[in-house]
């Protein structure tokens, strides 16, 4: 054999099997990570309901069956609270409609100008009554957000008039007329909108709806003054946050929310920091640029709008937890167990309230994220969410209860608290 012939190398027969084993192990690892991250093994279930057994609640759960049926999110990603929250945050909703509204401007005593959008019903209400939903979006949100438009369109088609508050400063194309913007618990603008609706439509009945931190505002509004509950049929609060534990919020979400808050404040820097504003100084503006958390922004800017001396005082004064026990109208509180913005420990607040007060139902779903609650078969979600259906379904049931129950003469109770037969049984 020639010395120039090429050498031939052979591969041991066990080598391909080893490579195949490594590929399988890699694929198995990736699948395991996907299953864990997307929570694919998690079961689906009906909401966990906390309530007292009353005639009203028995009627509501029978007339609003969605509250007792299984909530089924999209199979591939819907069991991940992070995915639901991310999709809500990025897209809002799928195929969002464009309901037509009339924007209203209300001058406030301190020189601020509140705005809200008014949407007229697109059908007669099934009860024959005039019913208006007064809606408070999440903080920094407004009537143009996709999740609000989707809900409003659905409500209009069910016969509801809708009034949606635009949080003060949230619409960056509307100039502030005073050195003040929205805070987590200021009810002034919401009260002004409700007052306008009551004056313009004296025969209407109100349904109060709050999303996220908007839920804090509406519950605080109703509990601050018993007169605020007049003409109110019920209240629904979805994904309500309480900011008493912002430090428990996951750091990534805290950063994103802080960045959004910073952009809103800076878009109004001329109104908030110019003109010799007594509450804000240039040093506050410089500190704002370097802030990376909501707590920092709240301490630098937000607490000063109402003259709070400390961050602790600001959070305590702005929270609904000191007022919500005064709410006597039927109240539905909805949260998701995998909401990454609401710490698990905070869910004891609505649960305890529902255990103690006979007008409260607390519904806790396994899945849904923060304001997600998407439904769908495998991959693509439906345009209308479980959340939209629950609010309208519950409200329809309340209206039906009001229509069918016997009139109570000479009783000073809220109309939905009890029928005559409940008082005499």
Short mmCIF file of C-alpha atoms in Angstrom, two decimals:
data_model
loop_
_atom_site.label_atom_id
_atom_site.label_comp_id
_atom_site.label_asym_id
_atom_site.label_seq_id
_atom_site.Cartn_x
_atom_site.Cartn_y
_atom_site.Cartn_z
CA UNK A 1 0.00 0.00 0.00
CA UNK A 2 1.33 3.43 -0.91
CA UNK A 3 2.45 5.65 1.88
CA UNK A 4 0.39 8.50 0.28
CA UNK A 5 -2.97 6.79 0.64
CA UNK A 6 -5.39 8.80 2.92
CA UNK A 7 -6.04 7.56 6.40
CA UNK A 8 -9.58 6.38 7.11
CA UNK A 9 -11.19 7.19 10.48
CA UNK A 10 -14.17 5.29 11.73
CA UNK A 11 -16.77 6.44 14.22
CA UNK A 12 -17.68 4.13 17.00
CA UNK A 13 -21.23 2.83 16.53
CA UNK A 14 -22.32 4.20 19.89
CA UNK A 15 -21.52 7.86 18.90
CA UNK A 16 -24.66 8.56 16.78
CA UNK A 17 -26.81 7.16 19.53
CA UNK A 18 -25.11 9.51 21.99
CA UNK A 19 -25.71 12.54 19.70
CA UNK A 20 -29.36 11.55 19.31
CA UNK A 21 -29.61 11.26 23.07
CA UNK A 22 -28.22 14.77 23.50
CA UNK A 23 -30.74 16.14 20.98
CA UNK A 24 -33.59 14.42 22.76
CA UNK A 25 -32.39 15.75 26.08
CA UNK A 26 -32.20 19.28 24.65
CA UNK A 27 -35.70 19.02 23.17
CA UNK A 28 -37.03 17.59 26.41
CA UNK A 29 -35.45 20.44 28.37
CA UNK A 30 -36.96 23.07 26.06
CA UNK A 31 -40.39 21.43 26.27
CA UNK A 32 -40.11 21.27 30.06
CA UNK A 33 -39.28 24.97 30.21
CA UNK A 34 -42.19 25.80 27.89
CA UNK A 35 -44.62 23.71 29.94
CA UNK A 36 -43.42 25.33 33.18
CA UNK A 37 -43.35 28.90 31.84
CA UNK A 38 -46.71 28.63 30.09
CA UNK A 39 -48.18 26.69 33.00
CA UNK A 40 -49.65 24.17 30.56
CA UNK A 41 -50.29 21.52 33.22
CA UNK A 42 -52.48 23.87 35.26
CA UNK A 43 -56.15 22.82 35.31
CA UNK A 44 -59.09 24.99 34.33
CA UNK A 45 -61.85 25.62 36.85
CA UNK A 46 -64.78 27.88 37.67
CA UNK A 47 -63.95 31.00 39.69
CA UNK A 48 -63.54 30.49 43.41
CA UNK A 49 -66.49 32.44 44.86
CA UNK A 50 -66.70 33.97 48.33
CA UNK A 51 -70.13 35.31 49.34
CA UNK A 52 -72.89 35.07 51.89
CA UNK A 53 -75.92 32.97 51.10
CA UNK A 54 -78.65 35.56 50.51
CA UNK A 55 -81.71 35.60 48.22
CA UNK A 56 -80.01 38.22 46.05
CA UNK A 57 -76.84 36.18 45.64
CA UNK A 58 -78.76 33.00 44.88
CA UNK A 59 -80.66 34.89 42.20
CA UNK A 60 -77.47 36.46 40.76
CA UNK A 61 -75.58 33.18 40.50
CA UNK A 62 -78.57 31.54 38.81
CA UNK A 63 -79.11 34.47 36.40
CA UNK A 64 -75.39 35.01 35.69
CA UNK A 65 -74.14 31.44 35.07
CA UNK A 66 -70.76 32.58 33.73
CA UNK A 67 -69.72 33.16 37.35
CA UNK A 68 -70.17 29.48 38.16
CA UNK A 69 -68.90 27.97 34.90
CA UNK A 70 -65.36 27.02 34.01
CA UNK A 71 -63.21 29.84 32.67
CA UNK A 72 -61.18 28.38 29.78
CA UNK A 73 -58.26 30.52 28.54
CA UNK A 74 -56.46 29.87 25.21
CA UNK A 75 -54.73 26.50 25.53
CA UNK A 76 -51.16 27.32 24.47
CA UNK A 77 -50.52 30.51 26.44
CA UNK A 78 -53.66 31.50 28.35
CA UNK A 79 -52.65 29.75 31.58
CA UNK A 80 -49.67 32.04 31.98
CA UNK A 81 -50.49 35.20 33.89
CA UNK A 82 -47.43 36.86 32.38
CA UNK A 83 -48.54 36.05 28.82
CA UNK A 84 -52.09 37.27 29.46
CA UNK A 85 -50.75 40.47 31.03
CA UNK A 86 -48.23 41.01 28.23
CA UNK A 87 -50.88 40.56 25.53
CA UNK A 88 -53.22 42.97 27.31
CA UNK A 89 -50.37 45.47 27.75
CA UNK A 90 -49.22 45.26 24.13
CA UNK A 91 -52.44 44.80 22.17
CA UNK A 92 -55.16 45.61 24.66
CA UNK A 93 -57.69 43.54 22.77
CA UNK A 94 -58.03 41.69 19.46
CA UNK A 95 -60.00 43.39 16.66
CA UNK A 96 -60.92 46.31 18.91
CA UNK A 97 -64.05 48.22 17.78
CA UNK A 98 -64.32 51.99 17.46
CA UNK A 99 -67.46 53.15 19.29
CA UNK A 100 -68.55 56.74 18.64
CA UNK A 101 -68.51 59.14 21.61
CA UNK A 102 -68.97 62.76 22.57
CA UNK A 103 -66.20 64.25 24.71
CA UNK A 104 -67.28 66.38 27.65
CA UNK A 105 -65.20 68.98 29.52
CA UNK A 106 -65.94 69.81 33.15
CA UNK A 107 -64.20 72.73 34.96
CA UNK A 108 -63.06 71.87 38.49
CA UNK A 109 -62.85 74.23 41.45
CA UNK A 110 -59.05 74.24 41.51
CA UNK A 111 -58.80 75.24 37.84
CA UNK A 112 -58.32 71.72 36.49
CA UNK A 113 -60.49 70.46 33.63
CA UNK A 114 -61.93 66.96 33.86
CA UNK A 115 -62.86 65.17 30.64
CA UNK A 116 -64.94 62.09 29.93
CA UNK A 117 -66.38 60.41 26.86
CA UNK A 118 -70.11 59.71 26.57
CA UNK A 119 -71.36 56.73 24.54
CA UNK A 120 -75.09 56.36 23.90
CA UNK A 121 -76.74 52.89 23.92
CA UNK A 122 -77.14 51.07 20.61
CA UNK A 123 -80.22 49.07 21.69
CA UNK A 124 -82.99 49.09 24.29
CA UNK A 125 -82.03 47.59 27.61
CA UNK A 126 -83.67 44.24 28.33
CA UNK A 127 -85.24 45.65 31.52
CA UNK A 128 -86.71 48.64 29.73
CA UNK A 129 -84.87 50.93 32.17
CA UNK A 130 -82.42 53.75 31.47
CA UNK A 131 -79.07 52.47 32.80
CA UNK A 132 -75.70 54.23 32.58
CA UNK A 133 -72.35 52.62 33.25
CA UNK A 134 -69.93 55.11 34.81
CA UNK A 135 -66.49 53.66 34.11
CA UNK A 136 -63.11 54.42 35.66
CA UNK A 137 -60.20 52.93 33.66
CA UNK A 138 -56.87 51.88 35.10
CA UNK A 139 -54.60 54.69 36.24
CA UNK A 140 -53.03 56.52 33.31
CA UNK A 141 -55.68 55.06 30.98
CA UNK A 142 -58.57 56.67 29.12
CA UNK A 143 -61.52 56.03 26.82
CA UNK A 144 -59.31 55.37 23.80
CA UNK A 145 -57.65 52.26 25.26
CA UNK A 146 -58.53 49.07 23.39
CA UNK A 147 -59.83 47.17 26.42
CA UNK A 148 -62.13 50.09 27.26
CA UNK A 149 -63.42 50.37 23.69
CA UNK A 150 -64.14 46.64 23.55
CA UNK A 151 -66.05 46.71 26.82
CA UNK A 152 -67.99 49.87 25.90
CA UNK A 153 -69.00 48.47 22.51
CA UNK A 154 -70.30 45.28 24.16
CA UNK A 155 -72.18 47.29 26.79
CA UNK A 156 -73.75 49.65 24.25
CA UNK A 157 -75.12 46.69 22.30
CA UNK A 158 -76.71 45.43 25.53
CA UNK A 159 -78.55 48.74 25.98
CA UNK A 160 -76.22 50.61 28.34
CA UNK A 161 -75.15 54.23 28.08
CA UNK A 162 -71.46 54.50 29.00
CA UNK A 163 -69.52 57.38 30.50
CA UNK A 164 -65.75 56.80 30.62
CA UNK A 165 -63.45 59.01 32.67
CA UNK A 166 -60.23 60.17 31.05
CA UNK A 167 -57.78 60.40 33.94
CA UNK A 168 -56.45 63.90 34.39
CA UNK A 169 -53.32 64.13 32.22
CA UNK A 170 -53.69 60.66 30.65
CA UNK A 171 -54.58 62.13 27.24
CA UNK A 172 -51.34 63.85 26.35
CA UNK A 173 -53.03 65.86 23.57
CA UNK A 174 -55.26 67.61 26.13
CA UNK A 175 -53.40 70.31 28.08
CA UNK A 176 -53.64 70.46 31.84
CA UNK A 177 -55.25 73.68 33.03
CA UNK A 178 -53.79 73.48 36.56
CA UNK A 179 -50.59 72.06 38.09
CA UNK A 180 -52.29 68.78 39.02
CA UNK A 181 -52.83 65.40 37.39
CA UNK A 182 -54.45 62.10 38.37
CA UNK A 183 -53.47 60.22 41.51
CA UNK A 184 -54.28 56.69 42.67
CA UNK A 185 -57.22 57.65 44.88
CA UNK A 186 -58.43 61.15 44.01
CA UNK A 187 -62.16 60.89 43.31
CA UNK A 188 -62.80 64.51 42.28
CA UNK A 189 -62.96 63.98 38.52
CA UNK A 190 -64.99 60.77 38.81
CA UNK A 191 -67.43 62.54 41.14
CA UNK A 192 -67.77 65.40 38.65
CA UNK A 193 -68.57 62.94 35.83
CA UNK A 194 -71.17 61.10 37.95
CA UNK A 195 -72.70 64.41 38.97
CA UNK A 196 -73.03 65.45 35.33
CA UNK A 197 -74.73 62.15 34.43
CA UNK A 198 -77.20 62.41 37.33
CA UNK A 199 -78.08 66.00 36.39
CA UNK A 200 -78.37 65.35 32.65
CA UNK A 201 -80.24 62.04 32.98
CA UNK A 202 -82.20 62.34 36.25
CA UNK A 203 -84.12 59.11 35.63
CA UNK A 204 -81.08 56.97 34.89
CA UNK A 205 -79.77 54.28 37.20
CA UNK A 206 -76.02 53.90 37.57
CA UNK A 207 -73.68 50.95 37.34
CA UNK A 208 -70.22 51.81 38.67
CA UNK A 209 -67.31 49.98 37.00
CA UNK A 210 -63.61 50.22 37.85
CA UNK A 211 -60.63 48.52 36.22
CA UNK A 212 -57.32 47.96 38.02
CA UNK A 213 -56.51 51.04 40.13
CA UNK A 214 -59.73 52.55 38.76
CA UNK A 215 -61.39 49.99 41.02
CA UNK A 216 -59.71 51.65 43.99
CA UNK A 217 -61.13 55.02 42.94
CA UNK A 218 -64.72 53.84 42.44
CA UNK A 219 -64.84 51.92 45.73
CA UNK A 220 -63.35 54.91 47.56
CA UNK A 221 -65.86 57.22 45.83
CA UNK A 222 -68.86 55.11 46.92
CA UNK A 223 -67.59 54.69 50.48
CA UNK A 224 -66.60 58.31 51.08
CA UNK A 225 -70.18 59.59 51.13
CA UNK A 226 -73.41 57.65 51.39
CA UNK A 227 -75.04 60.12 49.00
CA UNK A 228 -72.69 58.83 46.29
CA UNK A 229 -74.59 55.52 46.38
CA UNK A 230 -77.91 57.12 45.42
CA UNK A 231 -79.22 55.90 42.03
CA UNK A 232 -76.45 53.26 42.00
CA UNK A 233 -77.64 49.75 41.16
CA UNK A 234 -74.32 48.01 41.74
CA UNK A 235 -70.55 48.26 41.46
CA UNK A 236 -68.05 45.97 39.71
CA UNK A 237 -64.30 46.21 40.31
CA UNK A 238 -61.94 44.07 38.18
CA UNK A 239 -58.24 43.39 38.88
CA UNK A 240 -58.27 45.98 41.63
CA UNK A 241 -54.81 46.85 42.85
CA UNK A 242 -53.96 48.26 46.21
CA UNK A 243 -50.69 50.16 46.13
CA UNK A 244 -49.98 49.66 49.83
CA UNK A 245 -47.39 47.06 48.76
CA UNK A 246 -45.86 48.44 45.56
CA UNK A 247 -42.58 46.99 46.81
CA UNK A 248 -44.11 43.52 46.36
CA UNK A 249 -44.78 44.21 42.66
CA UNK A 250 -42.39 42.33 40.42
CA UNK A 251 -39.47 44.56 39.55
CA UNK A 252 -39.87 44.32 35.76
CA UNK A 253 -43.54 45.38 35.86
CA UNK A 254 -42.73 48.11 38.35
CA UNK A 255 -40.10 49.47 35.96
CA UNK A 256 -42.50 49.41 32.99
CA UNK A 257 -45.26 51.17 34.91
CA UNK A 258 -42.79 53.71 36.26
CA UNK A 259 -41.54 54.41 32.74
CA UNK A 260 -45.10 54.97 31.52
CA UNK A 261 -45.88 57.24 34.47
CA UNK A 262 -42.70 59.20 33.83
CA UNK A 263 -43.66 59.76 30.18
CA UNK A 264 -47.10 61.07 31.16
CA UNK A 265 -45.66 63.48 33.73
CA UNK A 266 -42.98 64.75 31.34
CA UNK A 267 -45.56 65.30 28.58
CA UNK A 268 -47.13 67.91 30.91
CA UNK A 269 -43.92 69.32 32.35
CA UNK A 270 -44.86 72.86 31.29
CA UNK A 271 -48.11 72.80 33.27
CA UNK A 272 -46.75 70.90 36.28
CA UNK A 273 -43.36 72.56 36.72
CA UNK A 274 -43.75 75.90 34.94
CA UNK A 275 -45.49 79.07 36.04
CA UNK A 276 -44.02 79.01 39.52
CA UNK A 277 -45.97 75.98 40.70
CA UNK A 278 -45.79 75.98 44.53
CA UNK A 279 -45.86 72.16 44.71
CA UNK A 280 -43.20 71.27 42.13
CA UNK A 281 -39.69 72.63 41.78
CA UNK A 282 -36.93 72.06 39.22
CA UNK A 283 -35.14 69.74 41.63
CA UNK A 284 -38.16 67.42 41.50
CA UNK A 285 -37.94 67.33 37.72
CA UNK A 286 -34.24 66.43 37.83
CA UNK A 287 -34.92 63.62 40.33
CA UNK A 288 -37.79 62.36 38.16
CA UNK A 289 -35.45 61.70 35.24
CA UNK A 290 -33.42 59.23 37.32
CA UNK A 291 -36.38 57.46 38.99
CA UNK A 292 -36.76 53.77 38.12
CA UNK A 293 -39.67 52.67 40.34
CA UNK A 294 -43.23 53.79 41.06
CA UNK A 295 -42.40 54.35 44.71
CA UNK A 296 -39.67 56.81 43.74
CA UNK A 297 -42.00 58.69 41.38
CA UNK A 298 -44.77 58.68 43.97
CA UNK A 299 -42.41 60.18 46.54
CA UNK A 300 -40.88 62.73 44.18
CA UNK A 301 -44.07 63.85 42.39
CA UNK A 302 -47.40 62.15 43.00
CA UNK A 303 -47.85 62.64 46.77
CA UNK A 304 -47.28 66.40 46.40
CA UNK A 305 -50.36 67.02 44.24
CA UNK A 306 -52.51 66.81 47.38
CA UNK A 307 -49.90 67.93 49.88
CA UNK A 308 -49.15 64.60 51.56
CA UNK A 309 -46.13 64.88 53.83
CA UNK A 310 -44.85 61.34 53.28
CA UNK A 311 -45.20 58.37 50.97
CA UNK A 312 -46.84 56.38 53.77
CA UNK A 313 -49.47 59.07 54.29
CA UNK A 314 -50.10 59.31 50.54
CA UNK A 315 -50.74 55.58 50.17
CA UNK A 316 -52.96 55.41 53.25
CA UNK A 317 -55.08 58.45 52.32
CA UNK A 318 -55.52 57.38 48.69
CA UNK A 319 -56.48 53.77 49.41
CA UNK A 320 -60.09 52.53 49.36
CA UNK A 321 -59.45 50.06 52.20
CA UNK A 322 -60.62 52.66 54.73
CA UNK A 323 -63.88 53.29 52.85
CA UNK A 324 -64.93 50.11 51.07
CA UNK A 325 -66.72 48.72 54.15
CA UNK A 326 -69.16 51.64 53.79
CA UNK A 327 -70.29 50.45 50.35
CA UNK A 328 -73.76 48.93 50.69
CA UNK A 329 -74.79 48.50 47.05
CA UNK A 330 -74.26 45.06 45.48
CA UNK A 331 -70.53 44.79 44.87
CA UNK A 332 -68.69 42.29 42.63
CA UNK A 333 -64.92 42.09 43.08
CA UNK A 334 -63.00 40.10 40.43
CA UNK A 335 -59.34 39.12 40.57
CA UNK A 336 -57.08 36.56 38.92
CA UNK A 337 -54.91 34.28 41.00
CA UNK A 338 -52.01 34.66 38.54
CA UNK A 339 -52.14 38.47 38.26
CA UNK A 340 -48.47 39.48 38.45
CA UNK A 341 -49.35 43.01 39.62
CA UNK A 342 -51.43 41.96 42.63
CA UNK A 343 -49.52 40.21 45.40
CA UNK A 344 -51.20 37.09 46.73
CA UNK A 345 -51.35 38.49 50.26
CA UNK A 346 -53.55 41.36 49.08
CA UNK A 347 -56.32 38.97 48.02
CA UNK A 348 -57.26 38.54 51.68
CA UNK A 349 -58.78 42.05 51.61
CA UNK A 350 -61.63 41.32 49.15
CA UNK A 351 -62.08 37.78 50.49
CA UNK A 352 -62.51 39.01 54.07
CA UNK A 353 -64.89 41.74 52.89
CA UNK A 354 -67.09 39.19 51.11
CA UNK A 355 -67.13 37.01 54.22
CA UNK A 356 -68.29 39.91 56.40
CA UNK A 357 -70.68 41.87 54.14
CA UNK A 358 -73.78 40.36 52.58
CA UNK A 359 -73.70 42.67 49.53
CA UNK A 360 -70.27 41.48 48.28
CA UNK A 361 -69.24 38.65 45.95
CA UNK A 362 -65.53 37.99 45.47
CA UNK A 363 -64.65 35.96 42.36
CA UNK A 364 -61.08 34.66 42.03
CA UNK A 365 -60.11 32.92 38.78
CA UNK A 366 -57.13 30.60 38.42
CA UNK A 367 -55.97 32.38 35.27
CA UNK A 368 -56.42 35.72 33.54
CA UNK A 369 -53.34 37.77 34.36
CA UNK A 370 -53.85 41.51 34.84
CA UNK A 371 -56.91 42.66 32.87
CA UNK A 372 -56.37 39.83 30.39
CA UNK A 373 -59.07 37.19 30.90
CA UNK A 374 -58.80 36.17 27.25
CA UNK A 375 -60.84 33.25 25.97
CA UNK A 376 -60.12 31.06 22.95
CA UNK A 377 -59.58 27.52 21.75
CA UNK A 378 -55.86 26.98 21.21
CA UNK A 379 -53.84 29.97 20.03
CA UNK A 380 -55.97 32.94 18.94
CA UNK A 381 -58.10 34.74 21.54
CA UNK A 382 -61.65 35.90 20.96
CA UNK A 383 -62.30 39.66 20.64
CA UNK A 384 -64.61 39.62 23.67
CA UNK A 385 -63.07 38.53 26.98
CA UNK A 386 -64.46 36.65 29.96
CA UNK A 387 -64.15 39.89 31.93
CA UNK A 388 -66.41 41.81 29.50
CA UNK A 389 -69.05 39.08 29.65
CA UNK A 390 -68.97 38.82 33.46
CA UNK A 391 -69.50 42.53 34.06
CA UNK A 392 -72.44 42.80 31.67
CA UNK A 393 -73.90 39.45 32.79
CA UNK A 394 -73.78 40.43 36.47
CA UNK A 395 -75.26 43.85 35.73
CA UNK A 396 -78.05 42.34 33.62
CA UNK A 397 -78.89 40.06 36.52
CA UNK A 398 -79.01 43.00 38.95
CA UNK A 399 -81.36 44.87 36.59
CA UNK A 400 -83.53 41.76 36.29
CA UNK A 401 -83.67 41.44 40.08
CA UNK A 402 -84.76 45.07 40.40
CA UNK A 403 -87.49 44.58 37.82
CA UNK A 404 -89.01 41.36 39.17
CA UNK A 405 -88.86 41.84 42.91
CA UNK A 406 -91.96 43.12 44.79
CA UNK A 407 -91.95 46.81 45.74
CA UNK A 408 -90.98 47.62 49.33
CA UNK A 409 -93.02 50.38 50.90
CA UNK A 410 -91.68 52.54 53.68
CA UNK A 411 -88.29 50.79 53.93
CA UNK A 412 -85.11 52.83 53.94
CA UNK A 413 -82.86 50.32 52.22
CA UNK A 414 -80.89 50.27 49.03
CA UNK A 415 -83.13 48.94 46.21
CA UNK A 416 -81.00 45.86 45.57
CA UNK A 417 -80.30 44.95 49.18
CA UNK A 418 -83.47 42.99 49.76
CA UNK A 419 -86.92 42.20 48.49
CA UNK A 420 -89.92 42.64 50.82
CA UNK A 421 -90.19 38.90 51.31
CA UNK A 422 -86.58 38.82 52.58
CA UNK A 423 -87.46 41.25 55.37
CA UNK A 424 -90.55 39.39 56.50
CA UNK A 425 -89.33 35.81 56.20
#
